[in-house]
């Protein structure tokens, strides 16, 4: 049988994600697995193949069936709007999607932003939806990094970003005015793979849940 | 975009078919039309646009933004056909209102939806499908699934499978769950999207009695063979849900053995259109990351147009099918006929004879046409130089030419 392909996000989620997967006992992750240079890797038993991709690209791999399963942050899922099954909250990579402004700003809530204000973010779709629900017309500026710099540089009045502890925001003299939602990493699945590998996926879900209860208890 | 930029582009989510692709599409359509005909389904053609109110009956208030809308000069809102079944429901309620029997109708048509284009999602796409109107029997439910399977089989697709469910089960379980209307809607959406995390979140917040929480949660897991029906029965006392399970079991047992082995029961199966009321199903294929065909019972849709009729049917996505069916049709090569102007009459007559014999024939206009591999040059009366690939010969009669181009190996 062809190996089942799992798209994994490069970066900080990779190690905790692999740990969770191997804890299920179903996916035998070789502890010496070396992702330094390679973008794909098979487990020793040949049953699983890992694809290493940019976090924001995981959903598209899964939607198109290039990967059967994937691990992606809820922020990425909301932003990309890809049609995939969201099977489980893995509880890792927990952080908040927030709206922040410079400390000295008089803005205290989203609706304080005047029409035409500029908002810098890596998540234009989430930001647009958020401000639309408040009926605030803002210009969304899509940036690819260093979002915290935008207000300081006079590029934007506010930012929409994710934060784990709030430390980076504080370092950049930014103040949170609203929390859009909590996000965390999700196990996602291609819609047809879900049907084709149903029993195996159920087994993984049960093991993940059992692991979670063990960790809580 | 500037005018110049627009001039060379198609709107998002649309597609051009070049001749080979078009031939393949038409070929699949012809095969499907023939299968429908053999099963006694008669084709109907409804307008490309309808009154928006008609289309809305089908799409429901939550997805009516998917309709491409515009106005007529009296100010009525019109919409491009956003699904095939709703216009046929209108047609059934108005044109067959006095007929109480069973109608078997089919269609091959294009559909327009304002979606974000993505994998397997275009703004204009083609569907073939059937509607079995006037029968509430389980046999009717079984017939449409069998016919969907027949389409796969006849097109040479071997790895097809079906998920079979009954929407009254999930809806019954949700109705008696004690969840608010909003929460029920969230869960319905989440079952559709298979967003199990959202279901967990809604349930965690709702604090239902344990048994009811388990029943809702189980909707994500009741997938398999007949055993899931008995599991489903133990989970709820809701009458609607139980009736749904009875019907699902009945339909499943009516299916022939070789089809049953391709069917998974899925008690959490819901559809993206609100009008489904009973047994529903989805057909999919291993190599393709999305559903190829989809259908089920919709007993209340026609009633929305004033005449109550039970009905069931399915639609199959033709672009999706096209990805699965091996390319059969090679572009047919035409015969290119060249002649001096003086011989144009002879050329026309010869071309007409060839066309009648089924050979596509072009009379060259003389303006730098590429002649291709099949050619005729008229040198004079009864003097024809004919070419087929590397084969070149002189012939002197029309029947000989026809034979030359219609015999084996062309």
XYZ file of C-alpha atoms in Angstrom:
627
model
C 0.000 0.000 0.000
C 1.110 3.558 -0.688
C 2.262 5.398 2.400
C -0.159 7.849 3.992
C 1.207 11.348 3.554
C 1.273 13.858 6.392
C 2.064 17.519 5.738
C 3.986 18.971 8.686
C 4.643 22.650 9.308
C 8.272 23.747 9.399
C 9.247 25.726 12.453
C 8.231 25.768 16.074
C 5.284 23.355 15.756
C 7.311 20.599 14.115
C 8.854 18.947 17.169
C 5.724 18.976 19.385
C 3.660 17.756 16.430
C 5.978 14.814 15.807
C 5.967 13.997 19.502
C 2.159 13.866 19.581
C 2.008 11.713 16.473
C 4.546 9.244 17.801
C 2.753 9.068 21.168
C -0.224 7.520 19.383
C 1.941 4.433 18.874
C 0.454 4.117 15.390
C 2.927 6.318 13.594
C 6.430 5.072 14.312
C 8.504 8.229 14.241
C 12.179 7.380 14.205
C 13.764 9.444 17.009
C 16.781 10.109 14.793
C 14.599 11.513 12.044
C 16.632 14.303 10.561
C 14.704 17.083 8.925
C 17.729 19.335 8.592
C 17.990 19.185 4.845
C 15.260 16.947 3.548
C 11.722 17.940 2.689
C 10.232 14.454 2.675
C 10.886 11.497 4.909
C 9.447 7.995 5.291
C 8.963 6.209 8.579
C 11.084 3.077 8.905
C 8.064 0.820 8.388
C 7.319 2.645 5.120
C 3.692 3.250 6.090
C 3.919 7.007 6.504
C 5.531 9.806 4.612
C 6.136 13.242 6.061
C 6.123 16.306 3.829
C 7.804 19.336 5.321
C 6.151 22.552 4.138
C 5.678 26.165 5.193
C 2.985 26.364 7.883
C 0.699 28.481 5.685
C 0.919 25.876 2.904
C -0.235 22.852 4.908
C -3.981 23.339 4.164
C -3.503 23.570 0.407
C -1.482 20.321 0.343
C -4.297 18.627 2.221
C -7.175 20.145 0.252
C -5.674 18.974 -3.018
C -4.896 15.531 -1.641
C -1.126 15.945 -2.093
C -1.123 15.079 1.617
C -3.775 12.950 3.324
C -3.287 14.465 6.754
C -1.718 17.654 7.984
C -1.026 19.737 11.041
C -1.943 23.394 10.777
C -2.683 26.285 13.111
C -6.300 27.410 13.342
C -5.082 30.887 12.304
C -3.764 29.441 9.054
C -6.995 27.487 8.506
C -9.134 30.587 9.006
C -6.895 32.638 6.767
C -6.668 30.173 3.885
C -10.292 28.998 4.062
C -9.345 25.675 2.484
C -11.903 22.888 2.421
C -10.441 20.233 4.675
C -11.744 18.133 7.564
C -10.707 19.484 10.930
C -10.366 16.350 12.998
C -8.862 17.329 16.327
C -7.495 20.171 18.383
C -3.966 19.075 19.231
C -3.657 21.636 22.008
C -0.158 22.640 20.929
C 0.900 26.014 19.530
C -1.765 27.752 21.561
C -1.793 31.497 21.079
C -4.167 34.411 20.624
C -5.181 36.320 17.532
C -5.250 39.922 18.688
C -5.739 43.501 17.620
C -3.052 45.812 19.014
C -2.242 49.515 18.831
C 0.706 51.630 20.100
C 0.632 52.108 23.887
C 0.097 55.854 23.580
C -2.832 55.442 21.162
C -6.259 56.559 22.398
C -7.904 53.608 20.732
C -9.437 51.167 23.224
C -11.662 49.063 20.984
C -12.002 48.110 17.312
C -14.833 50.524 16.647
C -12.596 53.446 17.726
C -10.640 53.077 14.494
C -11.683 55.828 12.119
C -12.739 54.995 8.611
C -9.717 54.628 6.350
C -7.317 53.628 9.132
C -4.608 51.242 8.050
C -4.264 47.854 9.703
C -1.153 45.764 9.117
C -1.376 41.992 9.311
C -0.238 38.625 8.056
C -3.913 37.589 8.136
C -5.824 39.903 5.758
C -8.854 37.646 5.479
C -9.288 37.254 9.241
C -8.723 40.985 9.744
C -11.216 41.922 7.047
C -13.898 39.678 8.513
C -13.226 40.925 12.020
C -13.543 44.617 11.130
C -16.548 43.927 8.925
C -18.437 42.519 11.921
C -17.824 45.847 13.689
C -18.787 47.781 10.583
C -15.412 49.518 10.589
C -13.953 50.408 7.206
C -10.217 49.987 7.336
C -7.496 49.437 4.788
C -5.921 46.063 5.365
C -2.215 45.943 4.550
C -0.866 42.441 4.063
C 2.696 42.145 5.368
C 4.857 39.041 5.448
C 6.625 39.578 8.767
C 7.706 42.041 11.478
C 4.111 43.163 11.839
C 4.983 44.895 15.144
C 7.103 47.381 13.258
C 4.249 48.772 11.162
C 2.707 51.159 13.765
C 6.114 52.402 14.881
C 7.130 53.117 11.292
C 3.927 55.016 10.692
C 2.658 52.447 8.216
C -0.430 51.426 10.177
C -2.618 52.537 13.077
C -3.221 49.023 14.341
C -2.125 45.454 13.742
C -3.820 42.058 13.730
C -1.366 39.364 14.749
C -0.881 36.256 16.843
C 0.813 36.334 20.216
C 1.731 33.614 22.676
C 2.789 35.566 25.734
C 2.431 39.168 24.636
C 6.145 39.749 25.252
C 6.998 40.789 21.684
C 4.076 43.200 21.677
C 5.238 44.773 24.926
C 8.819 45.061 23.643
C 7.459 47.052 20.738
C 5.273 49.263 22.950
C 2.062 47.770 21.645
C -1.119 47.312 23.647
C -3.799 44.672 22.986
C -7.228 46.211 22.424
C -9.106 43.069 21.527
C -8.692 39.347 21.400
C -10.223 37.941 18.216
C -9.949 34.325 19.348
C -7.673 31.632 20.705
C -6.011 29.459 18.120
C -4.088 26.198 18.328
C -2.766 23.473 16.049
C -5.296 21.163 14.408
C -5.064 17.753 12.824
C -6.613 18.193 9.390
C -7.495 15.675 6.728
C -8.338 15.582 3.042
C -12.065 15.005 2.596
C -11.715 11.882 0.509
C -8.750 10.488 2.462
C -10.983 10.742 5.509
C -13.428 8.357 3.893
C -10.781 6.060 2.434
C -8.702 5.682 5.604
C -11.597 6.041 7.992
C -10.794 3.290 10.509
C -7.102 4.166 10.718
C -7.948 7.823 11.273
C -10.459 6.913 13.979
C -7.735 4.929 15.711
C -5.365 7.897 15.592
C -8.077 10.192 16.953
C -8.818 7.824 19.829
C -5.134 7.532 20.713
C -4.710 11.309 20.544
C -7.681 11.770 22.833
C -6.404 9.147 25.263
C -3.028 10.918 25.249
C -4.698 14.228 25.957
C -6.617 12.807 28.918
C -3.397 11.300 30.251
C -1.637 14.645 29.966
C -4.501 16.450 31.698
C -4.837 13.772 34.399
C -7.905 45.955 -14.242
C -7.732 48.145 -17.296
C -9.843 47.527 -20.391
C -6.807 46.182 -22.212
C -6.038 43.738 -19.412
C -9.648 42.537 -19.253
C -9.760 42.045 -22.983
C -7.519 38.994 -22.892
C -8.816 37.277 -19.771
C -11.683 35.050 -18.696
C -13.633 35.830 -15.528
C -12.356 33.843 -12.526
C -13.744 30.349 -12.240
C -14.566 29.865 -15.912
C -12.925 27.672 -18.514
C -12.406 27.460 -22.270
C -12.636 24.047 -23.861
C -10.350 23.528 -26.825
C -11.569 21.087 -29.426
C -10.030 17.945 -27.953
C -11.311 18.728 -24.449
C -14.676 19.709 -25.850
C -14.849 16.449 -27.780
C -14.057 14.505 -24.603
C -16.696 16.376 -22.640
C -19.323 15.806 -25.321
C -18.322 12.179 -25.524
C -18.854 11.661 -21.793
C -22.120 13.560 -22.028
C -23.301 11.376 -24.874
C -22.514 8.220 -22.906
C -24.333 9.500 -19.842
C -27.324 10.672 -21.876
C -27.567 7.187 -23.354
C -27.452 5.510 -19.921
C -30.213 7.823 -18.678
C -32.252 7.074 -21.794
C -31.902 3.332 -21.270
C -33.119 3.697 -17.698
C -36.211 5.513 -18.952
C -35.253 9.077 -18.004
C -36.336 11.869 -20.395
C -34.237 14.962 -20.859
C -35.536 18.403 -19.969
C -33.868 21.770 -20.603
C -34.665 24.661 -18.281
C -33.682 28.320 -18.796
C -30.169 29.514 -18.022
C -31.659 32.174 -15.764
C -34.700 32.122 -13.507
C -36.369 34.446 -11.088
C -34.145 34.748 -8.056
C -37.063 33.706 -5.814
C -37.230 30.358 -7.623
C -33.531 29.632 -7.165
C -33.670 30.692 -3.539
C -36.167 27.916 -2.808
C -33.340 25.497 -3.432
C -30.246 27.202 -2.134
C -31.822 28.444 1.080
C -31.232 31.700 2.861
C -27.720 30.839 3.987
C -26.242 30.205 0.575
C -28.293 32.501 -1.635
C -25.295 34.816 -1.942
C -23.892 32.140 -4.252
C -26.381 33.136 -6.932
C -25.190 35.410 -9.752
C -27.896 38.071 -9.723
C -29.081 40.771 -12.088
C -32.257 42.693 -12.931
C -34.684 42.643 -15.792
C -36.150 45.944 -16.999
C -39.260 45.535 -14.855
C -37.005 45.442 -11.820
C -37.387 41.722 -11.024
C -34.304 40.020 -9.656
C -33.040 37.253 -11.894
C -30.349 34.714 -11.188
C -28.209 32.313 -13.197
C -29.100 28.665 -12.614
C -27.403 27.838 -9.304
C -28.471 24.202 -9.193
C -30.271 21.948 -11.635
C -32.854 20.458 -9.308
C -34.648 23.638 -8.235
C -35.695 24.739 -11.754
C -36.829 21.171 -12.450
C -38.860 21.257 -9.225
C -40.514 24.449 -10.496
C -41.127 22.778 -13.817
C -42.594 19.676 -12.154
C -44.927 21.768 -10.007
C -46.172 23.893 -12.894
C -45.987 21.758 -16.025
C -46.800 18.352 -14.556
C -49.159 19.643 -11.872
C -52.037 17.527 -13.116
C -49.973 14.344 -13.423
C -49.954 12.201 -10.340
C -47.750 9.448 -11.645
C -44.007 9.096 -11.512
C -41.790 11.188 -13.786
C -38.245 10.269 -14.587
C -36.388 13.348 -15.847
C -32.757 13.995 -16.648
C -30.570 16.939 -17.611
C -27.088 17.879 -18.756
C -26.465 21.509 -18.041
C -24.172 24.236 -16.821
C -24.472 25.650 -13.294
C -23.284 29.016 -12.006
C -22.220 29.726 -8.448
C -20.360 32.675 -6.989
C -17.784 30.611 -5.080
C -14.113 31.179 -4.373
C -12.569 29.130 -7.164
C -10.432 26.311 -5.810
C -9.856 22.658 -6.302
C -12.890 21.212 -8.062
C -14.777 24.481 -7.542
C -15.472 26.709 -10.509
C -17.995 29.485 -10.974
C -19.376 27.842 -14.064
C -19.415 24.072 -14.159
C -21.355 21.281 -15.815
C -23.586 18.667 -14.268
C -25.517 15.667 -15.517
C -28.249 14.275 -13.349
C -31.644 12.755 -12.900
C -34.770 13.471 -10.886
C -37.230 10.727 -9.973
C -40.393 12.629 -9.132
C -43.608 11.332 -7.573
C -42.393 8.272 -5.692
C -41.699 8.118 -1.983
C -40.808 4.432 -2.125
C -37.521 3.086 -0.817
C -37.136 1.473 -4.221
C -36.904 4.950 -5.745
C -34.083 5.834 -3.336
C -32.305 2.627 -4.315
C -32.851 3.231 -8.037
C -31.069 6.587 -8.079
C -28.015 5.153 -6.310
C -27.950 2.205 -8.694
C -28.131 4.563 -11.635
C -25.287 6.689 -10.255
C -23.220 3.511 -9.911
C -24.123 2.561 -13.473
C -22.705 5.856 -14.734
C -19.364 5.205 -13.024
C -19.292 1.641 -14.266
C -20.179 2.458 -17.864
C -17.519 5.165 -17.991
C -14.931 2.626 -16.939
C -14.303 4.070 -13.478
C -13.642 1.141 -11.197
C -12.691 2.600 -7.823
C -15.975 4.388 -7.076
C -17.613 4.225 -3.639
C -20.618 5.729 -1.956
C -21.398 7.209 1.424
C -25.042 6.736 2.290
C -26.922 8.548 5.042
C -30.334 9.811 6.100
C -30.587 13.466 7.050
C -33.557 12.896 9.386
C -31.288 10.959 11.725
C -28.870 13.833 12.373
C -31.660 16.389 12.331
C -33.744 14.287 14.762
C -30.810 13.813 17.124
C -30.085 17.551 17.007
C -33.754 18.476 17.468
C -34.037 16.551 20.730
C -30.540 17.459 21.920
C -31.579 20.599 23.758
C -29.127 22.676 21.717
C -30.276 26.142 20.683
C -31.216 26.822 17.065
C -27.931 28.650 16.621
C -25.917 25.782 18.106
C -27.775 23.266 15.949
C -26.954 25.325 12.882
C -23.293 25.459 13.895
C -23.218 21.684 14.304
C -24.953 21.096 10.979
C -22.336 23.295 9.299
C -19.548 21.506 11.157
C -20.832 18.054 10.151
C -20.913 19.235 6.569
C -17.363 20.605 6.752
C -16.224 17.742 8.976
C -15.015 20.306 11.504
C -15.007 18.073 14.567
C -13.168 20.633 16.661
C -16.064 23.057 16.300
C -18.500 20.325 17.352
C -16.417 19.679 20.476
C -16.361 23.408 21.211
C -20.112 23.827 20.834
C -20.758 20.759 22.978
C -18.302 21.860 25.650
C -20.126 25.136 25.958
C -23.655 23.730 25.784
C -23.395 21.440 28.840
C -25.967 18.893 27.686
C -26.984 15.832 29.693
C -24.345 13.139 29.057
C -26.545 10.863 26.941
C -27.575 13.657 24.595
C -24.055 14.967 24.303
C -22.887 11.478 23.338
C -25.630 11.184 20.723
C -24.550 14.419 19.021
C -20.878 13.522 19.280
C -21.560 10.116 17.758
C -22.733 11.771 14.542
C -19.058 12.163 13.678
C -18.291 8.508 14.253
C -21.254 6.452 13.064
C -19.710 5.362 9.804
C -19.415 1.785 8.566
C -21.705 -1.151 7.739
C -25.184 -2.089 8.963
C -23.941 -2.168 12.567
C -24.005 1.645 12.724
C -27.784 1.556 12.277
C -28.272 -0.506 15.430
C -25.755 1.721 17.229
C -27.740 4.724 16.069
C -30.977 3.243 17.419
C -29.566 2.933 20.923
C -28.470 6.581 20.945
C -31.781 8.336 20.583
C -35.491 7.975 21.141
C -36.389 10.650 18.648
C -39.081 9.293 16.341
C -37.870 11.163 13.259
C -34.387 9.758 13.781
C -35.724 6.200 14.140
C -37.840 6.483 11.013
C -34.772 7.735 9.181
C -32.779 4.694 10.307
C -35.574 2.319 9.257
C -35.635 3.858 5.803
C -31.848 3.835 5.498
C -31.736 0.136 6.400
C -34.497 -0.642 3.926
C -32.734 1.178 1.091
C -29.372 -0.393 1.928
C -30.904 -3.866 1.835
C -32.504 -3.175 -1.538
C -29.139 -2.478 -3.151
C -27.565 -5.368 -5.039
C -24.804 -7.193 -3.178
C -21.978 -5.960 -5.437
C -23.030 -2.357 -4.897
C -23.454 -2.781 -1.122
C -19.769 -3.688 -0.881
C -18.985 -0.197 -2.207
C -21.337 1.597 0.189
C -20.473 2.980 3.605
C -23.275 4.108 5.848
C -22.570 7.490 7.402
C -25.185 8.647 9.884
C -23.647 12.123 10.105
C -23.903 12.712 6.354
C -25.531 16.045 5.543
C -25.690 17.992 2.299
C -24.769 21.549 1.388
C -28.253 22.240 0.052
C -31.030 22.603 2.605
C -33.733 20.862 0.624
C -32.778 17.255 1.329
C -35.237 15.404 3.581
C -34.341 11.712 3.546
C -31.795 9.245 2.238
C -28.783 11.101 0.793
C -25.563 9.895 -0.763
C -22.212 10.967 -2.136
C -20.111 9.184 -4.704
C -16.349 9.517 -4.692
C -13.292 7.976 -6.271
C -9.982 7.136 -4.644
C -7.779 9.197 -6.941
C -9.778 12.395 -6.709
C -9.753 14.631 -3.630
C -13.424 15.526 -3.795
C -16.925 14.183 -4.234
C -17.884 13.381 -7.830
C -21.591 12.848 -7.432
C -24.161 13.766 -4.880
C -27.869 13.295 -4.395
C -30.788 12.210 -2.292
C -34.418 12.647 -1.374
C -36.045 16.083 -1.333
C -39.727 15.652 -0.523
C -40.530 19.266 0.281
C -38.781 21.241 -2.469
C -41.497 20.843 -5.124
C -44.110 21.724 -2.480
C -42.437 25.127 -2.231
C -43.767 25.730 -5.742
C -47.319 24.861 -4.789
C -47.720 21.141 -5.509
C -46.560 18.528 -3.030
C -44.538 15.800 -4.749
C -41.978 13.470 -3.195
C -38.776 13.245 -5.219
C -35.224 12.026 -5.255
C -32.297 12.373 -7.646
C -28.608 12.962 -8.080
C -26.151 15.141 -9.959
C -22.705 14.213 -11.186
C -19.971 16.789 -11.776
C -18.861 16.516 -15.384
C -15.539 18.368 -15.047
C -14.699 16.101 -12.138
C -15.619 13.072 -14.199
C -13.509 14.340 -17.076
C -10.463 14.138 -14.816
C -11.146 10.441 -14.242
C -12.074 9.177 -17.654
C -9.145 8.338 -19.893
C -8.976 10.511 -23.001
C -10.670 8.450 -25.667
C -11.278 10.923 -28.383
C -8.414 12.088 -30.523
C -9.089 15.104 -32.608
C -10.591 13.937 -35.898
C -8.534 14.868 -38.943
C -10.370 16.621 -41.769
C -9.665 16.112 -45.465
C -8.350 19.287 -47.091
C -9.451 19.793 -50.654
C -7.598 22.179 -52.960
C -8.571 23.076 -56.481
C -8.091 25.875 -58.949
C -11.013 28.310 -58.987
C -12.066 26.851 -62.325
C -12.718 23.483 -60.604
C -14.576 24.878 -57.608
C -17.896 23.318 -58.646
C -16.327 19.867 -58.831
C -14.667 20.522 -55.495
C -18.021 21.374 -53.877
C -19.641 18.279 -55.264
C -16.811 16.040 -54.126
C -16.798 17.641 -50.671
C -20.553 17.063 -50.378
C -20.124 13.388 -51.304
C -17.363 12.927 -48.715
C -19.401 14.663 -45.998
C -22.361 12.432 -46.726
C -20.039 9.471 -46.279
C -19.144 10.864 -42.854
C -15.711 12.244 -43.738
C -15.157 15.801 -42.446
C -14.026 17.790 -45.477
C -12.727 21.323 -45.851
C -12.441 23.216 -49.130
C -9.345 25.369 -48.778
C -9.905 29.063 -49.092
C -6.469 29.443 -50.542
C -5.338 31.784 -47.755
C -2.388 29.887 -46.318
C -4.329 27.041 -44.737
C -2.332 24.174 -43.344
C -3.360 21.129 -45.287
C -2.760 18.440 -42.663
C -2.253 14.758 -43.389
C -5.319 14.149 -45.547
C -5.465 16.031 -48.803
C -7.092 15.993 -52.211
C -5.843 18.058 -55.089
C -8.133 18.404 -58.096
C -5.896 18.674 -61.149
C -8.709 18.396 -63.691
C -11.929 16.495 -64.363
C -11.531 12.980 -62.944
C -7.965 13.788 -61.961
C -7.479 13.664 -58.244
C -4.222 13.472 -56.361
C -5.009 12.115 -52.880
C -2.721 12.048 -49.852
C -3.104 10.237 -46.530
C -0.030 10.641 -44.381
C 2.852 9.301 -46.439
C 0.506 7.590 -48.886
C 0.078 9.539 -52.139
C -1.864 8.264 -55.143
C -3.893 9.370 -58.156
C -7.544 8.417 -58.349
C -10.121 9.138 -60.989
C -13.506 8.552 -59.384
C -15.456 9.867 -56.398
C -16.364 6.399 -55.016
C -12.683 5.478 -55.091
C -11.846 8.600 -53.074
C -14.556 7.887 -50.513
C -13.289 4.345 -50.158
C -9.721 5.601 -49.796
C -10.656 7.860 -46.855
C -13.167 5.563 -45.128
C -11.266 2.290 -45.193
C -9.415 0.906 -42.187
C -6.520 2.787 -40.719
C -7.515 6.373 -41.247
